[in-house]
mmCIF file of C-alpha atoms in Angstrom:
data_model
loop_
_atom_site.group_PDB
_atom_site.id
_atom_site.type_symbol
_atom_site.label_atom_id
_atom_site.label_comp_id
_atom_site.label_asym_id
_atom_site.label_seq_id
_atom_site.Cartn_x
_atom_site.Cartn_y
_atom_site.Cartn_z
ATOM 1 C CA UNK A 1 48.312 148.953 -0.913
ATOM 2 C CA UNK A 2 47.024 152.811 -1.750
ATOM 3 C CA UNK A 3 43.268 151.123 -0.087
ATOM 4 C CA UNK A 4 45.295 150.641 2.941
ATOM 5 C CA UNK A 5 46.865 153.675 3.072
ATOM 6 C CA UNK A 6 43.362 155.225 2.090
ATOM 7 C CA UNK A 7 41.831 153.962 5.253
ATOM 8 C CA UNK A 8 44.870 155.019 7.372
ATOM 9 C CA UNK A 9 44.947 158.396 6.491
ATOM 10 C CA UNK A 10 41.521 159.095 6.542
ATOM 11 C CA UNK A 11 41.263 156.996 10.140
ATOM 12 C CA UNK A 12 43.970 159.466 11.739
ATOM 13 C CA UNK A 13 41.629 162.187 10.118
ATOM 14 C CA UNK A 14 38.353 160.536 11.679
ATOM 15 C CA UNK A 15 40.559 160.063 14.936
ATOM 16 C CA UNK A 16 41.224 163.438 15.626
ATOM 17 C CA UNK A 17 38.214 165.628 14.615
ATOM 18 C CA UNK A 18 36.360 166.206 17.492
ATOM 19 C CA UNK A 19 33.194 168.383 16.879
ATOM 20 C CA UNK A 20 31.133 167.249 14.042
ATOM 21 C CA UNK A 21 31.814 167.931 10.094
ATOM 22 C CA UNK A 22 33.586 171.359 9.937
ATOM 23 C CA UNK A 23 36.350 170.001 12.443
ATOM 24 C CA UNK A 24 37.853 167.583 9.934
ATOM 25 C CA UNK A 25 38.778 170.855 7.806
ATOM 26 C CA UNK A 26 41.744 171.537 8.715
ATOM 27 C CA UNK A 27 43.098 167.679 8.604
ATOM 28 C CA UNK A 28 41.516 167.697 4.824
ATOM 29 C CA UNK A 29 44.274 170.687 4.001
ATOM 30 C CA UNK A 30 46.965 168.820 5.817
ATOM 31 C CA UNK A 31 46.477 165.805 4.287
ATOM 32 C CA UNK A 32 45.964 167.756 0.380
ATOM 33 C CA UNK A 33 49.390 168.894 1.271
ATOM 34 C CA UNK A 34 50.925 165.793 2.209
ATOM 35 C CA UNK A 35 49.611 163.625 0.169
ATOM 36 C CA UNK A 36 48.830 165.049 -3.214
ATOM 37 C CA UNK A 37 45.280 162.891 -3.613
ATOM 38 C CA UNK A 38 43.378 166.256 -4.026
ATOM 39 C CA UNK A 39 43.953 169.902 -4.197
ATOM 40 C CA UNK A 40 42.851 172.547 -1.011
ATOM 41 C CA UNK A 41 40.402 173.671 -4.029
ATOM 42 C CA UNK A 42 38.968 170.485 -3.904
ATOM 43 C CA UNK A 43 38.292 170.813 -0.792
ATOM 44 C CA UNK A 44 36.523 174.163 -1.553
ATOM 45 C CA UNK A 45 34.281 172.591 -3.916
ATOM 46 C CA UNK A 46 33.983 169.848 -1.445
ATOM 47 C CA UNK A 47 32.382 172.298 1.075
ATOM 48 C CA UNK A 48 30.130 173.664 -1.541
ATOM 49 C CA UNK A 49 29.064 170.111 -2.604
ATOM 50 C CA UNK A 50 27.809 168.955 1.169
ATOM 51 C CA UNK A 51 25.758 172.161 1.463
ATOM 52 C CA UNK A 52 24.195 170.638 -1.520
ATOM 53 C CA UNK A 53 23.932 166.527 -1.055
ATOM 54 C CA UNK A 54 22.926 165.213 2.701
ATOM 55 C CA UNK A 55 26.530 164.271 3.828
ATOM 56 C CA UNK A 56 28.825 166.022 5.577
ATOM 57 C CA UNK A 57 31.837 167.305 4.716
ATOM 58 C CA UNK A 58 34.578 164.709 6.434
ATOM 59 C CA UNK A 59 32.577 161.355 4.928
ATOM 60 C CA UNK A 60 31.819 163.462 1.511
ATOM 61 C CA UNK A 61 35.946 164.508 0.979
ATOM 62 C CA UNK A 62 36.677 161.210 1.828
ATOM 63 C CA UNK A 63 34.370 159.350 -0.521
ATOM 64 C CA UNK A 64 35.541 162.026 -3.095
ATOM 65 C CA UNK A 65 39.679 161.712 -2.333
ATOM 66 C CA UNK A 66 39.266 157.756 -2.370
ATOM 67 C CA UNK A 67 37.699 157.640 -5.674
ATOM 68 C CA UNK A 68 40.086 159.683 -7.669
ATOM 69 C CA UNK A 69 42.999 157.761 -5.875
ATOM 70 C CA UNK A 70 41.535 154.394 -6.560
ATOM 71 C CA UNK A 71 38.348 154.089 -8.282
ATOM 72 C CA UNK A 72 35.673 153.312 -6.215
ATOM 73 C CA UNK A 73 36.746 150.723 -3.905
ATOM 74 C CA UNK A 74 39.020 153.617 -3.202
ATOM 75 C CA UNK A 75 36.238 155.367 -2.235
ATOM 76 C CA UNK A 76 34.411 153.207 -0.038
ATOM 77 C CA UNK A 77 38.235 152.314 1.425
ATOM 78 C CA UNK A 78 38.580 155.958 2.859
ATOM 79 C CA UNK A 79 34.814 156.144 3.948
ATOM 80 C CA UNK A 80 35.137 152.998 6.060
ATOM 81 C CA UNK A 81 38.744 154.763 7.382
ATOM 82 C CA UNK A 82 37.029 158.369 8.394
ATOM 83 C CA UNK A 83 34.157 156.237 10.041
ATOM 84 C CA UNK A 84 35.995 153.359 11.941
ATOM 85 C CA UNK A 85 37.048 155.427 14.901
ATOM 86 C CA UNK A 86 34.103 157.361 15.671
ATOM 87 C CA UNK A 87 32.205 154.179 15.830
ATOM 88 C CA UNK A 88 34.460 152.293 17.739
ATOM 89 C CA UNK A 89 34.546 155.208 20.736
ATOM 90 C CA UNK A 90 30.220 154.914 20.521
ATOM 91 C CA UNK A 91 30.580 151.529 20.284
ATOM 92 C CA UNK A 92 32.506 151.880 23.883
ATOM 93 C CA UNK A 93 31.074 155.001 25.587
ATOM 94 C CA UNK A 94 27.585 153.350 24.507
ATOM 95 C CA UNK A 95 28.528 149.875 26.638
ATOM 96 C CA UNK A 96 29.364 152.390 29.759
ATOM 97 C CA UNK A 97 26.310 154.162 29.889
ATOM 98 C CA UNK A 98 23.587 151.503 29.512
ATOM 99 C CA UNK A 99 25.688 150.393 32.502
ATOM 100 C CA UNK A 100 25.955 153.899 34.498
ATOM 101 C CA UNK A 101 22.536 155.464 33.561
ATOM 102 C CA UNK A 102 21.362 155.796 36.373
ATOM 103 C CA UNK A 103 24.550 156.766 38.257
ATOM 104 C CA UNK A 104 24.242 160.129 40.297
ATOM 105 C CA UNK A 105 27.426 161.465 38.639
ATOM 106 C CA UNK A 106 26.542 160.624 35.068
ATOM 107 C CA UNK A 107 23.001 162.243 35.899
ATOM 108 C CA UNK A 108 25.186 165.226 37.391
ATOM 109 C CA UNK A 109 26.784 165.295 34.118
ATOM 110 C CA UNK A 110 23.886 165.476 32.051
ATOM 111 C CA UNK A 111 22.427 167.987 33.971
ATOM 112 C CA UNK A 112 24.695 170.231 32.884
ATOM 113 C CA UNK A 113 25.351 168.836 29.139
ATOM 114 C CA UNK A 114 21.670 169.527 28.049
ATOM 115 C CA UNK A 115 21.510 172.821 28.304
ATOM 116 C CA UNK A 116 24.429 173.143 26.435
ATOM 117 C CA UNK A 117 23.883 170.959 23.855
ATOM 118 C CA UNK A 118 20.460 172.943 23.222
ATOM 119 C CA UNK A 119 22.896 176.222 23.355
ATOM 120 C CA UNK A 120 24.785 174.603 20.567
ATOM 121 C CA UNK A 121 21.579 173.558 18.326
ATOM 122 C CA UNK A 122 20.614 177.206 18.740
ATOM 123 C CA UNK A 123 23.707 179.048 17.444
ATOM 124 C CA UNK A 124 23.787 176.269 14.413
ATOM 125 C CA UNK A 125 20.599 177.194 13.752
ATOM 126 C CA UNK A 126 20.960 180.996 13.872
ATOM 127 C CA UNK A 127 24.637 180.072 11.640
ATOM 128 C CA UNK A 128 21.636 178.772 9.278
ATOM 129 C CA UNK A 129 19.710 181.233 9.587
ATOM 130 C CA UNK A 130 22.164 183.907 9.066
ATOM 131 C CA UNK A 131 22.877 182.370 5.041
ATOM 132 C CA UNK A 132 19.227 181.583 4.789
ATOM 133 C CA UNK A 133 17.301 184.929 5.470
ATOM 134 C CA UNK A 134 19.726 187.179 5.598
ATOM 135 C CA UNK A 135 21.334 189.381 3.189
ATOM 136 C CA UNK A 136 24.383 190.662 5.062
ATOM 137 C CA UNK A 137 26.254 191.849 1.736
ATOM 138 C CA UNK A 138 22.955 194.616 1.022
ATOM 139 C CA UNK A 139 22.507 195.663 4.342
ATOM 140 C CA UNK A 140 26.100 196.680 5.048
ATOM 141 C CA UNK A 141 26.231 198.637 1.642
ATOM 142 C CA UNK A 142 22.257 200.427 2.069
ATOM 143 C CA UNK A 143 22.347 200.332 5.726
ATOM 144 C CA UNK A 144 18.286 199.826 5.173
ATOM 145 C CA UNK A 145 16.213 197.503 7.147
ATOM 146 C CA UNK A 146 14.565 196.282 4.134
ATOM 147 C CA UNK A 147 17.845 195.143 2.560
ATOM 148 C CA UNK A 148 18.722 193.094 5.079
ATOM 149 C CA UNK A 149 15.947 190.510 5.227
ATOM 150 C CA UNK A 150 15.789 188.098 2.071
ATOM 151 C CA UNK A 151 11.742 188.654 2.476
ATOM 152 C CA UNK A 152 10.383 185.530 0.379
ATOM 153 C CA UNK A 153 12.662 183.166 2.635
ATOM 154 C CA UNK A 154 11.104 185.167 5.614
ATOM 155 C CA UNK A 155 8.488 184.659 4.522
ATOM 156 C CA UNK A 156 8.548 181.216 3.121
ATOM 157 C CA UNK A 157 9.937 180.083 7.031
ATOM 158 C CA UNK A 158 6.940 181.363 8.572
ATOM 159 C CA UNK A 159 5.058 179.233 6.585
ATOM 160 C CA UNK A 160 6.983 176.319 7.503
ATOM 161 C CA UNK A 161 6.765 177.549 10.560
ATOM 162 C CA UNK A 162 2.952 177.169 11.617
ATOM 163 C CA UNK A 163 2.881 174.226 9.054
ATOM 164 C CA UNK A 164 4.864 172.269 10.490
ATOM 165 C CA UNK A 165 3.135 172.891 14.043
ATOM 166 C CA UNK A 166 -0.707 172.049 12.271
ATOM 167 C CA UNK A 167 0.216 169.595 10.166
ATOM 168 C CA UNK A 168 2.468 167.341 11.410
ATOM 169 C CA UNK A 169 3.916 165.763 8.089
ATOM 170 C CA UNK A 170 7.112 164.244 7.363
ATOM 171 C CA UNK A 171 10.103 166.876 7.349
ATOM 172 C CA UNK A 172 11.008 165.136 4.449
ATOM 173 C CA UNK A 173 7.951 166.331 2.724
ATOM 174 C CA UNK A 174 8.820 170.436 3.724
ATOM 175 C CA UNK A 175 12.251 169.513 2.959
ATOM 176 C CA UNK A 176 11.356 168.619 -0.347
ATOM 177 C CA UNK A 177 8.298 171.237 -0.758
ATOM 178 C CA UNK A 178 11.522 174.282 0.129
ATOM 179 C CA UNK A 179 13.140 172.889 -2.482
ATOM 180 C CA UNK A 180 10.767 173.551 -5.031
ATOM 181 C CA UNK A 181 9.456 176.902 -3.964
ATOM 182 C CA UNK A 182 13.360 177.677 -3.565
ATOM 183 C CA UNK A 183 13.649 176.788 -7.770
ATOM 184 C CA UNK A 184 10.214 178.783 -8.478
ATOM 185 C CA UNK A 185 10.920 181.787 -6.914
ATOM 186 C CA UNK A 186 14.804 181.780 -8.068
ATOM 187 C CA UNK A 187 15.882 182.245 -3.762
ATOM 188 C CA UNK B 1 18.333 139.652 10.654
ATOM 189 C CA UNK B 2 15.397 141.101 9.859
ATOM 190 C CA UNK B 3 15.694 143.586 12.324
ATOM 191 C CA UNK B 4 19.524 144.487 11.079
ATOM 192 C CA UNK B 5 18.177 145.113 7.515
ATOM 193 C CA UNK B 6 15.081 147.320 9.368
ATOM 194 C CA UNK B 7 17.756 149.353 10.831
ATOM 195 C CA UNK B 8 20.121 149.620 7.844
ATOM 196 C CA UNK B 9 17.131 150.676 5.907
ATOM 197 C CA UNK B 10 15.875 152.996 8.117
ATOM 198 C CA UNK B 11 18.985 154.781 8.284
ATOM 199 C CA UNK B 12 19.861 154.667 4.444
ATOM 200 C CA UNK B 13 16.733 156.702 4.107
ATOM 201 C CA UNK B 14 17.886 159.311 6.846
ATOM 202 C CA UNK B 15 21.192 159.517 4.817
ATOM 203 C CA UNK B 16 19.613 160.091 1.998
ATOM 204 C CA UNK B 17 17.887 163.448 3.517
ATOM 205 C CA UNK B 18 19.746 164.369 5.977
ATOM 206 C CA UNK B 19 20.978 167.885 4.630
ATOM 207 C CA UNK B 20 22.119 170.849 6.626
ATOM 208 C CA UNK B 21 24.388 168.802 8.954
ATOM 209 C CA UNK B 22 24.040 166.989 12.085
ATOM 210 C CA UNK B 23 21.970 169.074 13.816
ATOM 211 C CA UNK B 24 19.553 169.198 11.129
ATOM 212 C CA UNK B 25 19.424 165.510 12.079
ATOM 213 C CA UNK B 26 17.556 166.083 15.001
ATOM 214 C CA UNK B 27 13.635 166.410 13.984
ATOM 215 C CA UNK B 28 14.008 164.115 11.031
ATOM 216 C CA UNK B 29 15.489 160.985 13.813
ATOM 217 C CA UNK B 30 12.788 162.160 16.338
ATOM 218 C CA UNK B 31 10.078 161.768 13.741
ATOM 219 C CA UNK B 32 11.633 158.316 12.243
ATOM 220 C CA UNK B 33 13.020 156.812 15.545
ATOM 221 C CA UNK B 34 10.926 158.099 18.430
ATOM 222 C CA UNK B 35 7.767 158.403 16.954
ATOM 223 C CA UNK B 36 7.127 155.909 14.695
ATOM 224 C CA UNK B 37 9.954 152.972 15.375
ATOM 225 C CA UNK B 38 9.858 153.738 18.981
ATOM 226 C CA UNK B 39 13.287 153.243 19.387
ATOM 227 C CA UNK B 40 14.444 155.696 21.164
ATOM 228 C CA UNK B 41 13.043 159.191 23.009
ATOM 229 C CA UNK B 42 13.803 163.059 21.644
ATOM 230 C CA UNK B 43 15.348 163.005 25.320
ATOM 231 C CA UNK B 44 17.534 160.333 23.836
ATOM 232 C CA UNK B 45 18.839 161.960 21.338
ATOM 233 C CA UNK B 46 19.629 165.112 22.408
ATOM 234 C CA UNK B 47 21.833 163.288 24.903
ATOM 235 C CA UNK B 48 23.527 161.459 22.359
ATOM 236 C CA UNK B 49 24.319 164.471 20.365
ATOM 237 C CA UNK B 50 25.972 166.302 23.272
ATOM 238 C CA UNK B 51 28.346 163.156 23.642
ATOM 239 C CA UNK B 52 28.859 163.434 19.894
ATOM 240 C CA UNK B 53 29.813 166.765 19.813
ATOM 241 C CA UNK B 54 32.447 165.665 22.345
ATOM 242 C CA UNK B 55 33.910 163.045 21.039
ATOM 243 C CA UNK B 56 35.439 162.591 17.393
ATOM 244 C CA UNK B 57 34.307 161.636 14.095
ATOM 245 C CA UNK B 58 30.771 163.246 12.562
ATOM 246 C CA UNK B 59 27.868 164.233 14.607
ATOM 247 C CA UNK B 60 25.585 161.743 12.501
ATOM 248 C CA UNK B 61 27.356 159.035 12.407
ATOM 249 C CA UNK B 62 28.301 158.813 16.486
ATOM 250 C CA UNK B 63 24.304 158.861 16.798
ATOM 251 C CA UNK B 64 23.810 156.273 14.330
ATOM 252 C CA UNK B 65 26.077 154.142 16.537
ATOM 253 C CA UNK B 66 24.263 154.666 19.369
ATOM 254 C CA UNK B 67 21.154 153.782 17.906
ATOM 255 C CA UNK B 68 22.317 150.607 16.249
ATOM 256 C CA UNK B 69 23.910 149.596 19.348
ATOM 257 C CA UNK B 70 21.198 150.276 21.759
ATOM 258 C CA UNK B 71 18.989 147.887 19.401
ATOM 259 C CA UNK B 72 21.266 145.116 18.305
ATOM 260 C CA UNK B 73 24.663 145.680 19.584
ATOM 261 C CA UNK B 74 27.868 145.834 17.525
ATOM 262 C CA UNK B 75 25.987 144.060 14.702
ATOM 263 C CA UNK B 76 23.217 146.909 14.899
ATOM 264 C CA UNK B 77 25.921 149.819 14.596
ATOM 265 C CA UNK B 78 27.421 148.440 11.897
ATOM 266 C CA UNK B 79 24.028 148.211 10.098
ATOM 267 C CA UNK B 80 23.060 151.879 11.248
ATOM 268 C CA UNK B 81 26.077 153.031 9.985
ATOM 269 C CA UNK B 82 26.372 151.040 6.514
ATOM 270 C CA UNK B 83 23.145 152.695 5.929
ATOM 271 C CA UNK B 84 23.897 155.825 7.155
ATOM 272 C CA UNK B 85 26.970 156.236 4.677
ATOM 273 C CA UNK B 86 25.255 154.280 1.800
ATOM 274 C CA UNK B 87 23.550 156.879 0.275
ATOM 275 C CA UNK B 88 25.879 160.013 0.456
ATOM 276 C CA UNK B 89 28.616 157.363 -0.829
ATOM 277 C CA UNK B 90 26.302 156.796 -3.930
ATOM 278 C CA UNK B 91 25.658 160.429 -4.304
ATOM 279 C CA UNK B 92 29.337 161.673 -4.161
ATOM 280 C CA UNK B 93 30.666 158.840 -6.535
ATOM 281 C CA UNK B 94 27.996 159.602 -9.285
ATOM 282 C CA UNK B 95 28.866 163.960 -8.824
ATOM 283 C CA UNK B 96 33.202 162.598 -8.638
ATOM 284 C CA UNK B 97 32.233 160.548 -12.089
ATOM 285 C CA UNK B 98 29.947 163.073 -13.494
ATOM 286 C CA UNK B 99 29.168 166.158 -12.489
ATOM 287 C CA UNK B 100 32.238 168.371 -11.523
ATOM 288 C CA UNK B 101 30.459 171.742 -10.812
ATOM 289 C CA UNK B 102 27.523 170.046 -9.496
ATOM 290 C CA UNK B 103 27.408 172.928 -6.366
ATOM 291 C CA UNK B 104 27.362 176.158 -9.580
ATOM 292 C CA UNK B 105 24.337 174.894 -11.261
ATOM 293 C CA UNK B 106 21.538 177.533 -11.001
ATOM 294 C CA UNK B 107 19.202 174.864 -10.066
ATOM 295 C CA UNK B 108 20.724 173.583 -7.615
ATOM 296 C CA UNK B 109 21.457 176.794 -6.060
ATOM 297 C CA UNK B 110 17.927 177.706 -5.702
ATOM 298 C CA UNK B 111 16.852 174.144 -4.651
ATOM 299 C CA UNK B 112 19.617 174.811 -1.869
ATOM 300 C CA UNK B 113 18.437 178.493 -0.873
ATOM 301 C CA UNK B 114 14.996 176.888 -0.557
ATOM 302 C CA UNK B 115 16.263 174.072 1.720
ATOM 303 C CA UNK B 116 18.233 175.990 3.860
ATOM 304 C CA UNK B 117 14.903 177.886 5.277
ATOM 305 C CA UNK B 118 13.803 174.660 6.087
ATOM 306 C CA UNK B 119 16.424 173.709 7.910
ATOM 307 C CA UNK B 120 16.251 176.597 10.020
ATOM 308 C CA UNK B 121 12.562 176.039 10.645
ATOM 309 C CA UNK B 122 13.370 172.254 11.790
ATOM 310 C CA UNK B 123 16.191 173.110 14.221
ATOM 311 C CA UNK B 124 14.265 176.259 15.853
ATOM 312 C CA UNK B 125 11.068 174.028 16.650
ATOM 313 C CA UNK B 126 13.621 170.833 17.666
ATOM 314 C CA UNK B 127 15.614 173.595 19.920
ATOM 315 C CA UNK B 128 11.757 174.885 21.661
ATOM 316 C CA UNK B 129 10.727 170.841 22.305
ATOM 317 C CA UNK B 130 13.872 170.170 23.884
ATOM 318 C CA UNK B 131 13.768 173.320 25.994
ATOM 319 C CA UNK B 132 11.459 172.465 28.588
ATOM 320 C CA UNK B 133 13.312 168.956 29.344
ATOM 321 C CA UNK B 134 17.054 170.635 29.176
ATOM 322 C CA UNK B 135 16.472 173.993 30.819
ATOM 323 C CA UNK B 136 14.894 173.513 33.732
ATOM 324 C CA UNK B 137 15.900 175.855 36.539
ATOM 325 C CA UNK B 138 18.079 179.186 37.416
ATOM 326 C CA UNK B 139 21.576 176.785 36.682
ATOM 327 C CA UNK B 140 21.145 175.364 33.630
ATOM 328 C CA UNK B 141 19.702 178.971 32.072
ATOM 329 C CA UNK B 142 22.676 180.346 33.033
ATOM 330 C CA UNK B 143 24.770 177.520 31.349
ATOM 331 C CA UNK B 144 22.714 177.866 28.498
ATOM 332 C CA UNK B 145 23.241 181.515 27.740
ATOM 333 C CA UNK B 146 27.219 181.006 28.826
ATOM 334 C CA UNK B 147 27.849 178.345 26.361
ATOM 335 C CA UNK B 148 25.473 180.239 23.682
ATOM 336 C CA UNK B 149 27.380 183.250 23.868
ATOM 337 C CA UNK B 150 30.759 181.585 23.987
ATOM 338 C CA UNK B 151 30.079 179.515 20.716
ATOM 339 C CA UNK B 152 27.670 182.617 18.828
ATOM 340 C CA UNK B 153 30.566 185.286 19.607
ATOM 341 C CA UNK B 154 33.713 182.789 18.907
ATOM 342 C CA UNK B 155 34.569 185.111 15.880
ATOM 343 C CA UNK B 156 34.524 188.049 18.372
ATOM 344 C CA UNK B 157 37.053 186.661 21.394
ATOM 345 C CA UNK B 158 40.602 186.540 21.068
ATOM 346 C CA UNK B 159 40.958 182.605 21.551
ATOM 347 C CA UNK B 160 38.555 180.271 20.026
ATOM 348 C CA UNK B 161 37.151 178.004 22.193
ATOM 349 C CA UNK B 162 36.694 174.146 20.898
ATOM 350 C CA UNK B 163 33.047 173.114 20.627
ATOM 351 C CA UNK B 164 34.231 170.258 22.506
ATOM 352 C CA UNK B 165 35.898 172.215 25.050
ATOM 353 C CA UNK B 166 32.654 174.104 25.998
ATOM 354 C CA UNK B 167 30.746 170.465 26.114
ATOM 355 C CA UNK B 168 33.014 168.879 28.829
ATOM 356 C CA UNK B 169 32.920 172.025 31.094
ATOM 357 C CA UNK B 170 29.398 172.330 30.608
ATOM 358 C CA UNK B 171 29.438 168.768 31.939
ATOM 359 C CA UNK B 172 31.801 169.143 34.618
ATOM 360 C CA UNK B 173 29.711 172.182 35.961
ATOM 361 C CA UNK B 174 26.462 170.087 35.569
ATOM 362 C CA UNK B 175 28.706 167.428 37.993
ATOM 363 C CA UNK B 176 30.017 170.597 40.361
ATOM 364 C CA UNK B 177 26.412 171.858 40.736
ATOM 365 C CA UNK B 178 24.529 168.806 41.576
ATOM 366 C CA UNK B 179 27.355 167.558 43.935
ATOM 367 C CA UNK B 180 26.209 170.768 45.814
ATOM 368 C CA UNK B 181 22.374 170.341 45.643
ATOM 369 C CA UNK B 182 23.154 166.617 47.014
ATOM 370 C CA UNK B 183 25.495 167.728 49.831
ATOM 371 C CA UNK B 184 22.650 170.566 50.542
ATOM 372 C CA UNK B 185 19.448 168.327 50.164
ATOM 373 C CA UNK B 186 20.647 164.536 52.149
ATOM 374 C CA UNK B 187 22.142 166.175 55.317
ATOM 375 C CA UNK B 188 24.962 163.522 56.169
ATOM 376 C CA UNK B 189 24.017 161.450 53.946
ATOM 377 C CA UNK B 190 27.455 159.988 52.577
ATOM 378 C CA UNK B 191 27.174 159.096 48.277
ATOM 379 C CA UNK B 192 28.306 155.993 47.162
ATOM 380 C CA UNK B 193 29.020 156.836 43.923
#
């Protein structure tokens, strides 16, 4: 009975976040509220947690709610709820355009959802950026230029940077490379 | 069946790595799905990711749908998905069970500071190889640098535009605008569609 209620909740949750990870926030504080399964700090620590592990936020407080409701069926119960509708709206919108491709007015659409899509990419990655090489705290109390750059992670993304463009390895490989230098050098 | 359990593996490992959120996504599914599986182009993707960001759930897991469906149909989404959630399932369980101030150890921290520059790095060079394909003439630039400022500067205006929002009249103008270069270009030519 709490699995199906599990997957409910979380499916209105999965239903109504449109946007990507950070949109399910304010459903997660609703639904701490309503239904007592965790606390909004949990949710704090949740958002800490998926900066940390590779999942984001919605299937990670979901995962994390269903377990310490009901072990971890519970868990997987409120994962498969968050997930269901997303899929089934792909599942759908993915039918229509192997269909309507080619269409002028999907094409017309397109044309002008690329370059905002790219727009989007770009401010993520600046909203990145911003946390990763800057130090916005030390620059607004010195005011000096050097305070505000976090110079090893400048200087560790330049790196990447032309790596990257030479060598042409796996991402996982730099992903895993940042890491270390990232533990060395105490970023 | 062998191609199900290709795709459920294949995207278990991009769960596994796939830190820094969706976006992040984007070079590590180019490099596992257009370059080497050849399942599907950067073009692709980016495409798939604007209908994401439109439409609800995670960013991830509406792309993993597409994939998985484009292969093998609902059978192939379900895999790509399964596998997508398998290992940040695994991952959150074991921290839930264990490790309850996983995100304050020093180690991690650091590992996290460290990974963070590399996600920047990933999403800058995806954002230059999709330029040339997405921004193509005086229109779209000027969508591009609408819709940047409107989501960069959301903290600064007094209502907060949905990300969503933004998408579908970025698509609607895309519609608008080459409803006008048709009319313009095929003189009389009536549109079917």
């Amino acid at each position: 009975m709490i699995l199906l209620r599990l997957i409910a909740e979380f499916m209105k949750t999965g239903l109504f976040s449109v946007g990507g990870g950070l949109a399910t926030l304010p459903f997660l504080y609703e639904m701490s509220q309503n239904t007592g399964w965790f606390t909004a700090n949990d949710v704090a620590d949740m958002i800490a947690v998926s900066e940390s592990t590779p999942g984001a936020i919605g299937i990670n407080m979901a995962t994390y709610a269903g377990f310490k409701t009901a072990g971890i069926p519970g868990g997987i119960a409120a994962t498969f709820g968050l997930a269901l509708p997303s899929v089934v709206i792909i599942l759908i919108i993915a039918r229509f355009l192997q269909k309507f491709r080619s269409n002028r007015l999907v094409e017309g659409t397109f044309y002008g959802l690329r370059p905002a899509s790219i727009a989007m990419i770009t401010v993520a990655g600046l909203n990145v950026a911003r946390i990763a090489l800057l130090n916005l705290g030390a620059w607004e109390a010195s005011h000096s230029l050097g305070d505000l750059f976090i110079w090893k992670a400048l200087a560790l993304a330049v790196v990447l940077f032309v790596a990257q463009k030479k060598l042409k390895w796996h991402p996982v490989i730099f992903i895993a490379i940042s890491a270390v230098v990232g533990i060395v050098f105490k970023f | 069946m062998k191609e199900l359990w290709e795709l459920y593996w294949t995207f278990l490992k991009i769960g596994c790595v796939n830190f820094g959120g969706g976006y992040a996504m984007l070079p590590l599914l180019e490099r596992e799905l257009a370059d080497k599986k050849k399942w599907t182009t950067l073009e692709d993707l980016r495409d798939y990711f604007s209908i994401g960001q439109c439409t609800p759930g995670v960013i991830a897991l509406n792309v993993s749908t597409f994939i998985g469906s484009k292969r093998k149909g609902i059978l192939g989404a379900i895999a790509t998905c399964a596998g997508f959630l398998t290992g940040p399932i695994i991952i959150i369980l074991i921290i839930a069970a264990f490790l309850r101030n996983f995100a304050e150890l020093e180690v991690v921290q650091h590992a996290f500071a460290g990974i963070r520059v590399c996600v920047c790095v990933l999403i800058a060079q995806a954002v230059l190889r999709l330029w040339k394909s997405s921004v193509v003439d005086v229109f779209t630039l000027v969508l591009y640098l609408v819709i940047f400022s409107l989501s960069a500067f959301s903290g600064f205006l007094p209502v907060k535009v949905p990300a969503a929002v933004l998408v579908i009249l970025a698509g609607a103008a895309g519609l608008a605008a080459s409803l006008v270069k048709a009319r313009k270009a095929g003189k009389g030519k009536e549109g079917d569609a």
